[in-house]
Each structure stands twice: as C-alpha cells, then as structure tokens.
Amino acid sequence: MSEVTLSQLNNGQVVTLKRGQILILSLEENSTTGYRWSKPTLNTQVLQLKTDELKLANNAGIGSGGQRVFTFQANNLGQVKLQLKNFREWTGEQSTIESFEVTVLVI
C-alpha cells in the first residue's frame, strides 16, 4: 500500500485512505520565530498520529525554518477532519498566522 503525502497545496481537500495506509503531512515551519504547527486532536480509532518531527534542510543555518512532518496511520473506517494551526502557543489562537484542514475518509 502506498503512502499519501500532503502539503499546504492540499489545504481544504478531501483525502481517501485505506485501512492501514500511511498519510504524511509536510508543512513549512520556522519554529525559531515561536510559531509552530499544532498537533491535531483526532479520533484515534480512525486516524492516529504516529510521528511529529521538524526536518531541517541539510544546509540550514541558525534561525532557518524547515518542514514540520506529521505521519498518521489510518486505523478503521470513518471520517475525520484533520485541522492544524500555525501559532505561538503561549499567546493563544489569536496569534494564528496560517491554518490547514483536510477531511480524511478511511474506507
């Protein structure tokens, strides 16, 4: 079964996965500015977050951004909204500079 990879370009779309399939979401992030993508709250019976990591470019200098990469696994049949926001956690949701949402159907 192949992995499905999403980016900011997929914002607002509907994605269909099969049970057991892996979903990789890669979003641009510069956490050195204090902004970070939130971990989504999910129905883990349907879609489970497996990993959350920041990947920097090989030649990234101090203060450089990177890609926040979330890996999910489709567990059971169902539908979930995968919603994330890029914000400064300590200042709250009013600091959101970007949001991302897809609907995930597991068949």
PDB file of C-alpha atoms in Angstrom:
ATOM      1  CA  MET A   1       0.000   0.000   0.000  1.00  0.00           C
ATOM      2  CA  SER A   2       1.452   3.361  -0.970  1.00  0.00           C
ATOM      3  CA  GLU A   3       1.815   6.359   1.309  1.00  0.00           C
ATOM      4  CA  VAL A   4      -0.177   9.522   0.675  1.00  0.00           C
ATOM      5  CA  THR A   5       1.817  12.747   1.023  1.00  0.00           C
ATOM      6  CA  LEU A   6       0.150  16.125   1.560  1.00  0.00           C
ATOM      7  CA  SER A   7       1.401  19.716   1.792  1.00  0.00           C
ATOM      8  CA  GLN A   8      -0.072  23.225   2.069  1.00  0.00           C
ATOM      9  CA  LEU A   9      -1.239  22.781  -1.529  1.00  0.00           C
ATOM     10  CA  ASN A  10      -3.810  20.223  -0.318  1.00  0.00           C
ATOM     11  CA  ASN A  11      -5.489  22.589   2.162  1.00  0.00           C
ATOM     12  CA  GLY A  12      -9.280  22.236   2.024  1.00  0.00           C
ATOM     13  CA  GLN A  13      -9.291  18.947   0.124  1.00  0.00           C
ATOM     14  CA  VAL A  14     -10.840  15.560   0.854  1.00  0.00           C
ATOM     15  CA  VAL A  15      -8.390  12.642   1.009  1.00  0.00           C
ATOM     16  CA  THR A  16      -9.335   8.960   0.863  1.00  0.00           C
ATOM     17  CA  LEU A  17      -7.204   6.317   2.587  1.00  0.00           C
ATOM     18  CA  LYS A  18      -7.488   2.574   3.018  1.00  0.00           C
ATOM     19  CA  ARG A  19      -7.205   0.930   6.419  1.00  0.00           C
ATOM     20  CA  GLY A  20      -3.538   0.626   7.370  1.00  0.00           C
ATOM     21  CA  GLN A  21      -2.424   3.256   4.861  1.00  0.00           C
ATOM     22  CA  ILE A  22       0.074   5.934   5.932  1.00  0.00           C
ATOM     23  CA  LEU A  23      -0.559   9.671   5.499  1.00  0.00           C
ATOM     24  CA  ILE A  24       2.404  12.061   5.597  1.00  0.00           C
ATOM     25  CA  LEU A  25       1.684  15.769   6.053  1.00  0.00           C
ATOM     26  CA  SER A  26       4.590  18.168   5.467  1.00  0.00           C
ATOM     27  CA  LEU A  27       4.081  21.845   6.330  1.00  0.00           C
ATOM     28  CA  GLU A  28       6.599  24.702   6.230  1.00  0.00           C
ATOM     29  CA  GLU A  29       7.552  25.910   9.703  1.00  0.00           C
ATOM     30  CA  ASN A  30      10.069  28.279  11.254  1.00  0.00           C
ATOM     31  CA  SER A  31       9.825  27.426  14.939  1.00  0.00           C
ATOM     32  CA  THR A  32      12.722  29.781  15.755  1.00  0.00           C
ATOM     33  CA  THR A  33      10.165  32.609  15.428  1.00  0.00           C
ATOM     34  CA  GLY A  34       7.975  30.948  18.041  1.00  0.00           C
ATOM     35  CA  TYR A  35       5.396  29.818  15.507  1.00  0.00           C
ATOM     36  CA  ARG A  36       4.727  26.105  15.374  1.00  0.00           C
ATOM     37  CA  TRP A  37       2.091  23.847  13.850  1.00  0.00           C
ATOM     38  CA  SER A  38      -0.255  22.464  16.498  1.00  0.00           C
ATOM     39  CA  LYS A  39      -0.722  18.738  16.957  1.00  0.00           C
ATOM     40  CA  PRO A  40      -4.221  17.843  15.790  1.00  0.00           C
ATOM     41  CA  THR A  41      -6.875  16.425  18.084  1.00  0.00           C
ATOM     42  CA  LEU A  42      -8.179  13.302  16.355  1.00  0.00           C
ATOM     43  CA  ASN A  43     -10.469  10.344  16.718  1.00  0.00           C
ATOM     44  CA  THR A  44      -7.590   7.866  17.018  1.00  0.00           C
ATOM     45  CA  GLN A  45      -9.934   4.988  16.258  1.00  0.00           C
ATOM     46  CA  VAL A  46      -9.943   6.317  12.676  1.00  0.00           C
ATOM     47  CA  LEU A  47      -6.628   8.177  12.225  1.00  0.00           C
ATOM     48  CA  GLN A  48      -3.669   8.026  14.593  1.00  0.00           C
ATOM     49  CA  LEU A  49      -0.676  10.364  14.817  1.00  0.00           C
ATOM     50  CA  LYS A  50       2.473   8.224  14.699  1.00  0.00           C
ATOM     51  CA  THR A  51       5.282  10.807  14.454  1.00  0.00           C
ATOM     52  CA  ASP A  52       5.757  14.578  14.633  1.00  0.00           C
ATOM     53  CA  GLU A  53       9.162  15.953  13.704  1.00  0.00           C
ATOM     54  CA  LEU A  54      10.868  19.059  12.365  1.00  0.00           C
ATOM     55  CA  LYS A  55      13.134  18.354   9.401  1.00  0.00           C
ATOM     56  CA  LEU A  56      15.724  21.000   8.575  1.00  0.00           C
ATOM     57  CA  ALA A  57      17.422  21.331   5.209  1.00  0.00           C
ATOM     58  CA  ASN A  58      20.964  19.912   5.090  1.00  0.00           C
ATOM     59  CA  ASN A  59      22.443  23.393   4.674  1.00  0.00           C
ATOM     60  CA  ALA A  60      20.088  25.121   7.132  1.00  0.00           C
ATOM     61  CA  GLY A  61      21.734  27.885   9.132  1.00  0.00           C
ATOM     62  CA  ILE A  62      20.846  29.216  12.553  1.00  0.00           C
ATOM     63  CA  GLY A  63      17.302  30.561  12.571  1.00  0.00           C
ATOM     64  CA  SER A  64      16.330  28.656   9.436  1.00  0.00           C
ATOM     65  CA  GLY A  65      12.975  27.059   9.058  1.00  0.00           C
ATOM     66  CA  GLY A  66      12.173  23.592   7.897  1.00  0.00           C
ATOM     67  CA  GLN A  67       9.327  21.174   7.357  1.00  0.00           C
ATOM     68  CA  ARG A  68       7.063  20.007  10.178  1.00  0.00           C
ATOM     69  CA  VAL A  69       6.312  16.416   9.176  1.00  0.00           C
ATOM     70  CA  PHE A  70       3.387  14.561  10.722  1.00  0.00           C
ATOM     71  CA  THR A  71       2.918  10.855   9.991  1.00  0.00           C
ATOM     72  CA  PHE A  72      -0.516   9.302  10.511  1.00  0.00           C
ATOM     73  CA  GLN A  73      -1.913   5.805  10.123  1.00  0.00           C
ATOM     74  CA  ALA A  74      -5.465   5.030   9.011  1.00  0.00           C
ATOM     75  CA  ASN A  75      -6.801   2.565  11.576  1.00  0.00           C
ATOM     76  CA  ASN A  76     -10.506   1.976  10.932  1.00  0.00           C
ATOM     77  CA  LEU A  77     -13.353   3.011   8.675  1.00  0.00           C
ATOM     78  CA  GLY A  78     -14.605   6.531   9.258  1.00  0.00           C
ATOM     79  CA  GLN A  79     -14.144  10.214   8.595  1.00  0.00           C
ATOM     80  CA  VAL A  80     -12.096  12.823  10.473  1.00  0.00           C
ATOM     81  CA  LYS A  81     -11.242  16.468   9.955  1.00  0.00           C
ATOM     82  CA  LEU A  82      -7.512  16.978  10.222  1.00  0.00           C
ATOM     83  CA  GLN A  83      -7.150  20.577  11.449  1.00  0.00           C
ATOM     84  CA  LEU A  84      -3.924  22.337  12.414  1.00  0.00           C
ATOM     85  CA  LYS A  85      -2.906  25.914  13.043  1.00  0.00           C
ATOM     86  CA  ASN A  86       0.469  27.632  12.937  1.00  0.00           C
ATOM     87  CA  PHE A  87       0.611  29.850  16.012  1.00  0.00           C
ATOM     88  CA  ARG A  88       2.527  30.862  19.121  1.00  0.00           C
ATOM     89  CA  GLU A  89       1.130  28.574  21.786  1.00  0.00           C
ATOM     90  CA  TRP A  90       1.854  30.935  24.680  1.00  0.00           C
ATOM     91  CA  THR A  91      -0.075  33.823  23.097  1.00  0.00           C
ATOM     92  CA  GLY A  92      -3.088  31.748  22.089  1.00  0.00           C
ATOM     93  CA  GLU A  93      -5.153  31.241  18.974  1.00  0.00           C
ATOM     94  CA  GLN A  94      -5.265  34.965  18.161  1.00  0.00           C
ATOM     95  CA  SER A  95      -1.619  34.594  17.071  1.00  0.00           C
ATOM     96  CA  THR A  96      -2.526  32.094  14.306  1.00  0.00           C
ATOM     97  CA  ILE A  97      -0.786  33.034  11.059  1.00  0.00           C
ATOM     98  CA  GLU A  98      -1.873  30.039   8.983  1.00  0.00           C
ATOM     99  CA  SER A  99      -4.266  27.122   9.214  1.00  0.00           C
ATOM    100  CA  PHE A 100      -4.574  23.798   7.437  1.00  0.00           C
ATOM    101  CA  GLU A 101      -7.551  21.458   7.130  1.00  0.00           C
ATOM    102  CA  VAL A 102      -8.338  18.323   5.158  1.00  0.00           C
ATOM    103  CA  THR A 103     -11.118  15.800   5.522  1.00  0.00           C
ATOM    104  CA  VAL A 104      -9.808  12.244   5.696  1.00  0.00           C
ATOM    105  CA  LEU A 105     -12.065   9.354   4.674  1.00  0.00           C
ATOM    106  CA  VAL A 106     -10.865   5.893   5.645  1.00  0.00           C
ATOM    107  CA  ILE A 107     -12.510   3.166   3.555  1.00  0.00           C
TER     108      ILE A 107
END
